[in-house]
Amino acid sequence: MKISRREVTKILLAATVAPSGLAARAASQAAAAKTWDVAVIGAGVFGAWSAYWLRKAGLRVILLDAYGAANSRSSSGGESRIIRTAYGEDDFYSRWALRSLPQWKDLAARSGQEIFLETGVLTFSDDTVDIVPQSARSLEHLGIAHEVLNASQLAKRFPQIGWRGNEAGLLEPRSGALLARRGIQILVEEMVRQGVDYRVAAATPPSSKSPLSSIATTGNETISAGAFVFACGPWLPKVFPALLGRYIQPERAEVYFLGVAPGDARFSAPQMPTWIYKSKEVEAYGFPVLENRGFKVAVDKLSLPADPDTMDREPTAPYRAQVRAFVAERFPDLKDAPVIETRVCQYENTETGNYLVDRHPEMENVWIVGGGSGHGFKNGPAMGEYVASVVAHKAPIDKLLTLGYKPKPGHLVE
């Protein structure tokens, strides 16, 4: 019996079918219709882990990316990303990070390659923000190992950092750094071996109304599927300009690697943890020396728009100046250290600072996944698991991640 594409879509999205039955029936009947159950567009951290979990649900998955997995234009490219659980009083993302870290470790174990480095993560701030005491309460409730340090304790533990008397810090000894590009490319290679179809090709933005039956690619291929997951990172406002043109704002970010003096171990783990600094005036973050690349630092004070396709990725004088000023104050022994490497990338910030997972309002089988907002990489595994639950198993959508969510006054935006 021939099964229509519309029937495949109904099979995939039917709420009355149990998860195991959904996967088995969708897989067999999609094959008969010569289509995929789900097409995932975007092979960054959110798209790759979504494809992984959709495949684990038993669905036939195709994964596409215009420039290739974790390419240098993407927000998942580059060397390192922070994984930590300190998120202030809201523990939603703390729980996701707690769920994600074992999956990153499992991926590393399966591949035999290093992906996670347990450097510890130090979050510190002055008394203009409450992230340290709020995070401490959340981590205590969740049973996550941590240590709260006052200014004098910080100065004793980390003398290579310039401290102020009104500062406090929260140290997570089991958190650390993820090797970003390496992790995503390893995951995609694993999925290809396990039967996920993968294309390096751009998808044409959809223009039809519900339901979407297929998309065209720059590889002159038509991709037919029962459901479509657009996990395009900073490209999402281009794919859905009317819907997301104002909701997601890609923003330029410049990262600098400073050369440390020969034999100076103070800026390498374990003496130097991965770190995040937050105040009302400025936010900054950095990493100890990893893979001999230098001391990594970025300052998020300027706010300039970014175009992931056309943006010139040469560092600029204003960003360099703010990094130099911050380093001179907070890491005085590195104030004259040479810049030995740079990287220009972007965040895709949502209006709320939350991730975005929601059904397209005009195409019932199209899902939008993105809005990493500068803190999404760590939670890729939990995001993929969540996407599979709502797309394949019809789990309820958490309102925190929807387009219509309005945060409470005083909500901490990362």
XYZ file of C-alpha atoms in Angstrom:
414
model
C 0.000 0.000 0.000
C 1.363 3.419 -0.938
C 1.567 5.918 1.927
C 1.200 9.627 1.157
C 3.521 12.253 2.558
C 0.637 13.765 4.506
C -0.014 10.409 6.188
C 3.677 10.139 7.071
C 3.409 13.541 8.743
C 0.352 12.437 10.710
C 2.127 9.298 11.831
C 5.132 11.293 13.024
C 3.179 13.910 14.933
C 0.223 11.888 16.233
C -0.169 12.269 19.958
C -2.110 9.042 20.351
C 0.791 6.786 19.374
C 3.165 5.658 22.111
C 6.808 6.720 21.568
C 8.095 3.258 20.716
C 5.197 2.619 18.349
C 5.627 6.029 16.742
C 9.264 5.386 15.944
C 8.639 1.924 14.472
C 5.651 2.895 12.353
C 7.140 6.186 11.134
C 10.406 4.525 10.125
C 8.797 1.738 8.090
C 6.174 3.870 6.377
C 8.539 6.761 5.652
C 10.783 4.289 3.875
C 7.834 3.168 1.788
C 7.146 6.795 0.828
C 10.847 7.420 0.006
C 11.155 10.318 2.383
C 12.747 11.109 5.728
C 10.851 11.345 8.965
C 12.718 14.492 10.028
C 15.020 16.909 8.229
C 17.280 18.921 10.535
C 18.705 22.076 8.982
C 21.849 23.240 10.747
C 24.675 21.032 12.050
C 25.750 23.200 14.952
C 25.434 22.088 18.549
C 21.626 22.317 18.706
C 21.002 20.766 15.293
C 23.558 17.975 15.642
C 22.319 16.851 19.055
C 18.697 17.122 17.859
C 19.513 14.838 14.939
C 21.253 12.455 17.334
C 18.244 12.135 19.648
C 15.716 11.972 16.826
C 17.720 9.101 15.373
C 17.767 7.405 18.786
C 13.968 7.681 18.753
C 14.042 5.383 15.723
C 13.336 8.018 13.074
C 14.973 8.378 9.662
C 16.916 11.644 9.840
C 18.722 13.833 7.345
C 21.035 16.588 8.598
C 22.055 19.566 6.451
C 24.451 22.462 6.914
C 25.323 25.159 4.408
C 29.019 25.291 5.303
C 29.571 22.010 7.154
C 29.384 20.929 10.790
C 30.860 23.450 13.260
C 32.276 25.595 10.459
C 34.063 28.859 11.216
C 31.027 30.984 10.358
C 28.853 29.168 12.881
C 28.407 29.861 16.569
C 29.522 26.284 17.268
C 32.891 26.691 15.566
C 36.062 27.631 17.399
C 38.098 25.897 20.025
C 36.451 26.017 23.430
C 33.186 26.658 25.245
C 32.349 26.831 28.946
C 30.205 24.215 30.652
C 28.983 25.274 34.102
C 25.837 25.125 36.208
C 25.893 28.576 37.875
C 22.869 30.445 36.497
C 21.662 32.560 39.389
C 18.337 31.757 40.978
C 16.808 30.087 37.896
C 17.841 26.444 37.865
C 16.280 25.487 34.506
C 19.598 25.746 32.663
C 21.515 24.390 35.649
C 19.488 21.197 35.342
C 20.129 21.051 31.606
C 23.880 21.463 32.143
C 23.772 18.731 34.773
C 22.045 16.509 32.218
C 24.389 17.466 29.366
C 27.810 16.964 30.931
C 27.577 13.141 31.205
C 26.549 13.000 27.546
C 29.585 15.028 26.488
C 31.733 12.657 28.535
C 30.051 9.626 26.963
C 30.709 11.016 23.477
C 34.370 11.454 24.381
C 34.567 7.907 25.711
C 32.915 6.445 22.596
C 35.244 8.311 20.266
C 38.398 7.896 22.315
C 39.083 11.628 21.885
C 39.254 14.428 24.427
C 36.202 16.712 24.405
C 35.731 17.808 28.040
C 38.485 19.285 30.213
C 37.744 19.489 33.928
C 39.408 22.842 34.616
C 36.825 23.979 37.157
C 34.776 27.128 36.507
C 34.990 30.276 38.630
C 32.066 32.684 38.382
C 32.813 35.971 40.116
C 31.138 39.346 40.394
C 30.962 42.500 42.438
C 28.056 43.506 44.656
C 26.112 45.147 41.794
C 24.733 41.727 40.776
C 23.591 38.733 42.808
C 24.659 35.846 40.601
C 27.062 34.341 43.162
C 24.672 34.039 46.157
C 21.734 33.114 43.915
C 23.764 30.435 42.128
C 25.034 29.072 45.417
C 21.472 28.544 46.637
C 20.469 26.803 43.401
C 23.523 24.551 43.329
C 23.013 23.649 46.974
C 19.431 22.657 46.202
C 20.568 20.558 43.227
C 23.388 18.914 45.129
C 26.097 20.219 42.781
C 29.606 20.520 44.223
C 30.666 24.137 44.636
C 32.554 26.516 46.890
C 31.744 30.156 47.682
C 34.766 32.420 48.192
C 34.955 35.978 49.493
C 37.427 38.570 48.210
C 40.242 37.666 50.607
C 39.836 33.952 49.871
C 39.848 34.641 46.141
C 43.034 36.694 46.429
C 44.744 33.887 48.319
C 43.555 31.114 45.985
C 44.084 32.991 42.696
C 46.748 35.689 43.229
C 47.285 36.070 39.471
C 43.900 37.836 39.260
C 43.453 41.433 40.409
C 40.654 41.482 42.984
C 38.395 44.168 44.432
C 37.156 44.168 48.001
C 33.450 43.960 47.069
C 33.744 40.793 45.011
C 32.815 37.179 45.626
C 33.200 34.018 43.599
C 31.626 30.610 43.125
C 33.923 27.764 42.105
C 32.517 24.627 40.439
C 35.360 22.098 40.562
C 33.635 19.521 38.313
C 32.826 21.945 35.489
C 35.213 23.144 32.812
C 35.789 23.510 29.086
C 34.383 21.743 26.034
C 36.390 21.488 22.828
C 33.680 22.850 20.586
C 34.447 22.153 16.937
C 36.002 18.814 17.767
C 32.964 17.698 19.757
C 30.414 18.554 17.060
C 32.391 17.023 14.220
C 32.933 13.825 16.213
C 29.184 13.633 16.895
C 28.253 14.138 13.233
C 30.801 11.531 12.098
C 29.325 9.071 14.593
C 25.784 9.710 13.358
C 26.776 9.193 9.732
C 28.231 5.801 10.649
C 24.944 4.973 12.368
C 22.725 5.812 9.406
C 21.952 9.542 9.577
C 22.110 11.100 6.106
C 24.283 14.222 6.014
C 24.587 16.925 3.357
C 26.772 20.023 3.108
C 24.197 22.179 1.354
C 22.076 25.224 2.104
C 18.318 24.885 2.307
C 15.995 27.311 0.588
C 13.829 29.135 3.171
C 10.306 27.675 3.199
C 7.498 29.808 1.850
C 4.472 27.519 1.895
C 1.789 27.288 4.533
C 1.146 24.261 6.712
C 2.182 21.564 6.316
C 5.596 21.831 4.642
C 6.235 18.818 2.415
C 9.743 19.507 1.095
C 12.620 21.957 0.846
C 15.101 22.568 -1.958
C 18.869 22.721 -1.432
C 21.772 24.368 -3.196
C 22.847 20.852 -4.135
C 19.835 20.640 -6.500
C 18.148 18.143 -4.210
C 14.604 18.151 -2.927
C 14.353 16.998 0.685
C 10.942 15.546 1.555
C 10.178 14.859 5.208
C 7.381 14.515 7.695
C 8.798 17.212 9.973
C 11.476 19.905 9.656
C 13.702 21.248 12.423
C 15.412 24.534 11.580
C 18.373 24.841 13.954
C 20.222 27.495 11.978
C 21.759 29.569 14.774
C 22.484 33.140 13.595
C 20.893 32.371 10.216
C 17.418 31.921 11.720
C 16.422 35.606 11.238
C 17.341 35.209 7.561
C 15.331 32.023 7.154
C 12.259 33.450 8.934
C 12.657 37.249 8.700
C 9.039 38.162 9.421
C 8.899 35.930 12.483
C 12.424 36.237 13.929
C 13.912 39.352 12.343
C 13.528 41.269 15.593
C 13.363 38.407 18.089
C 16.867 37.065 17.415
C 19.723 39.521 17.013
C 23.127 38.168 15.890
C 25.835 40.107 17.702
C 29.558 40.287 17.007
C 32.001 38.731 19.457
C 35.799 38.931 19.383
C 38.027 36.496 21.251
C 41.734 37.031 21.957
C 44.460 34.571 22.896
C 47.365 36.077 24.853
C 50.856 34.627 24.905
C 51.966 33.572 28.388
C 55.646 33.756 29.377
C 57.609 30.495 29.012
C 57.242 28.260 32.051
C 54.523 30.411 33.676
C 51.977 27.849 34.883
C 49.797 30.362 36.737
C 47.535 30.760 33.709
C 47.130 27.047 33.029
C 44.905 24.539 34.808
C 44.781 23.634 37.631
C 46.165 26.966 38.902
C 43.820 28.908 36.584
C 40.207 27.744 36.137
C 37.888 28.645 33.321
C 36.187 31.845 34.490
C 33.228 34.198 34.023
C 32.947 37.746 35.335
C 29.659 39.650 35.603
C 28.847 43.161 36.738
C 26.328 45.803 35.706
C 28.934 47.478 33.509
C 30.678 44.579 31.813
C 30.716 40.837 31.308
C 33.799 38.850 30.387
C 34.953 35.254 30.262
C 38.050 33.253 29.527
C 39.944 29.999 29.667
C 43.295 28.865 30.960
C 45.865 27.862 28.358
C 44.354 24.902 26.452
C 46.094 22.972 23.697
C 48.978 25.467 23.888
C 46.828 28.180 22.266
C 47.352 30.888 24.871
C 45.195 32.509 27.553
C 41.755 33.082 26.043
C 39.728 36.165 26.968
C 36.644 37.939 25.612
C 34.857 41.045 26.899
C 31.145 41.541 26.162
C 30.721 45.285 26.484
C 30.281 46.480 22.913
C 27.139 45.497 21.033
C 27.494 45.471 17.249
C 25.364 43.548 14.747
C 26.763 40.524 12.926
C 26.037 38.837 9.617
C 27.247 35.223 9.709
C 27.633 35.053 5.917
C 29.386 38.313 5.069
C 30.950 39.617 8.303
C 34.669 40.350 8.091
C 36.257 38.235 10.795
C 39.354 40.335 11.343
C 39.673 41.732 14.912
C 38.964 45.439 15.354
C 40.518 48.233 17.404
C 37.510 48.909 19.722
C 37.235 45.261 20.804
C 40.984 44.950 21.207
C 41.036 48.093 23.356
C 38.361 46.835 25.741
C 40.147 43.493 26.122
C 43.446 45.258 26.828
C 41.826 47.483 29.462
C 40.134 44.548 31.176
C 43.266 42.398 31.162
C 45.417 45.235 32.534
C 43.110 45.521 35.542
C 42.168 41.901 36.177
C 45.260 40.027 34.943
C 48.010 42.639 35.396
C 50.877 40.274 34.624
C 49.416 39.802 31.142
C 48.851 43.478 30.325
C 51.742 43.500 27.836
C 51.321 39.906 26.651
C 51.253 39.574 22.864
C 48.074 38.653 21.045
C 48.996 35.342 19.415
C 45.633 34.340 17.966
C 42.161 35.818 17.496
C 38.716 34.618 16.540
C 35.614 36.576 15.531
C 32.274 34.841 15.928
C 28.757 35.840 16.955
C 26.046 35.262 19.480
C 22.417 34.918 18.420
C 20.676 36.692 21.273
C 16.945 36.351 21.842
C 14.928 39.127 23.447
C 14.759 37.176 26.730
C 18.188 35.528 26.710
C 16.427 32.139 26.674
C 16.753 29.444 24.049
C 14.001 29.080 21.467
C 12.124 25.855 20.741
C 8.712 26.364 19.224
C 6.480 25.249 16.387
C 6.217 27.683 13.471
C 2.846 29.436 13.841
C 1.942 28.906 10.150
C 3.561 25.526 9.424
C 2.510 22.858 11.880
C 5.321 20.416 11.038
C 8.105 23.026 11.154
C 10.066 23.536 14.359
C 12.426 26.399 15.169
C 15.366 25.631 17.466
C 17.980 28.223 18.356
C 18.677 31.369 20.318
C 21.770 30.091 22.106
C 22.328 33.658 23.345
C 25.996 33.087 24.127
C 25.373 30.312 26.647
C 23.823 27.513 24.620
C 26.713 25.288 23.577
C 27.060 23.420 26.864
C 23.418 22.362 26.801
C 23.401 20.860 23.315
C 22.784 17.282 24.521
C 19.845 18.291 26.730
C 18.477 20.485 23.951
C 18.594 17.608 21.471
C 16.837 15.314 23.916
C 14.161 17.960 24.485
C 13.659 18.555 20.754
C 13.190 14.837 20.170
C 10.639 14.706 22.972
C 8.446 17.460 21.527
C 8.856 16.572 17.835
C 8.750 12.778 17.961
C 6.875 12.092 21.176
C 4.535 15.113 21.433
C 5.798 16.119 24.871
C 4.445 19.440 26.172
C 6.412 22.525 25.089
C 7.999 24.443 27.963
C 6.690 28.014 27.795
C 10.118 29.346 28.853
C 11.438 28.431 25.386
C 8.547 29.712 23.282
C 8.256 32.838 21.160
C 5.512 34.220 23.386
C 7.362 33.888 26.695
C 7.559 37.059 28.776
C 10.052 36.949 31.670
C 9.116 38.124 35.110
C 10.504 41.494 36.235
C 13.987 40.977 37.566
C 14.507 37.753 35.599
C 18.225 37.078 35.149
C 19.110 37.189 31.471
C 22.381 35.447 30.723
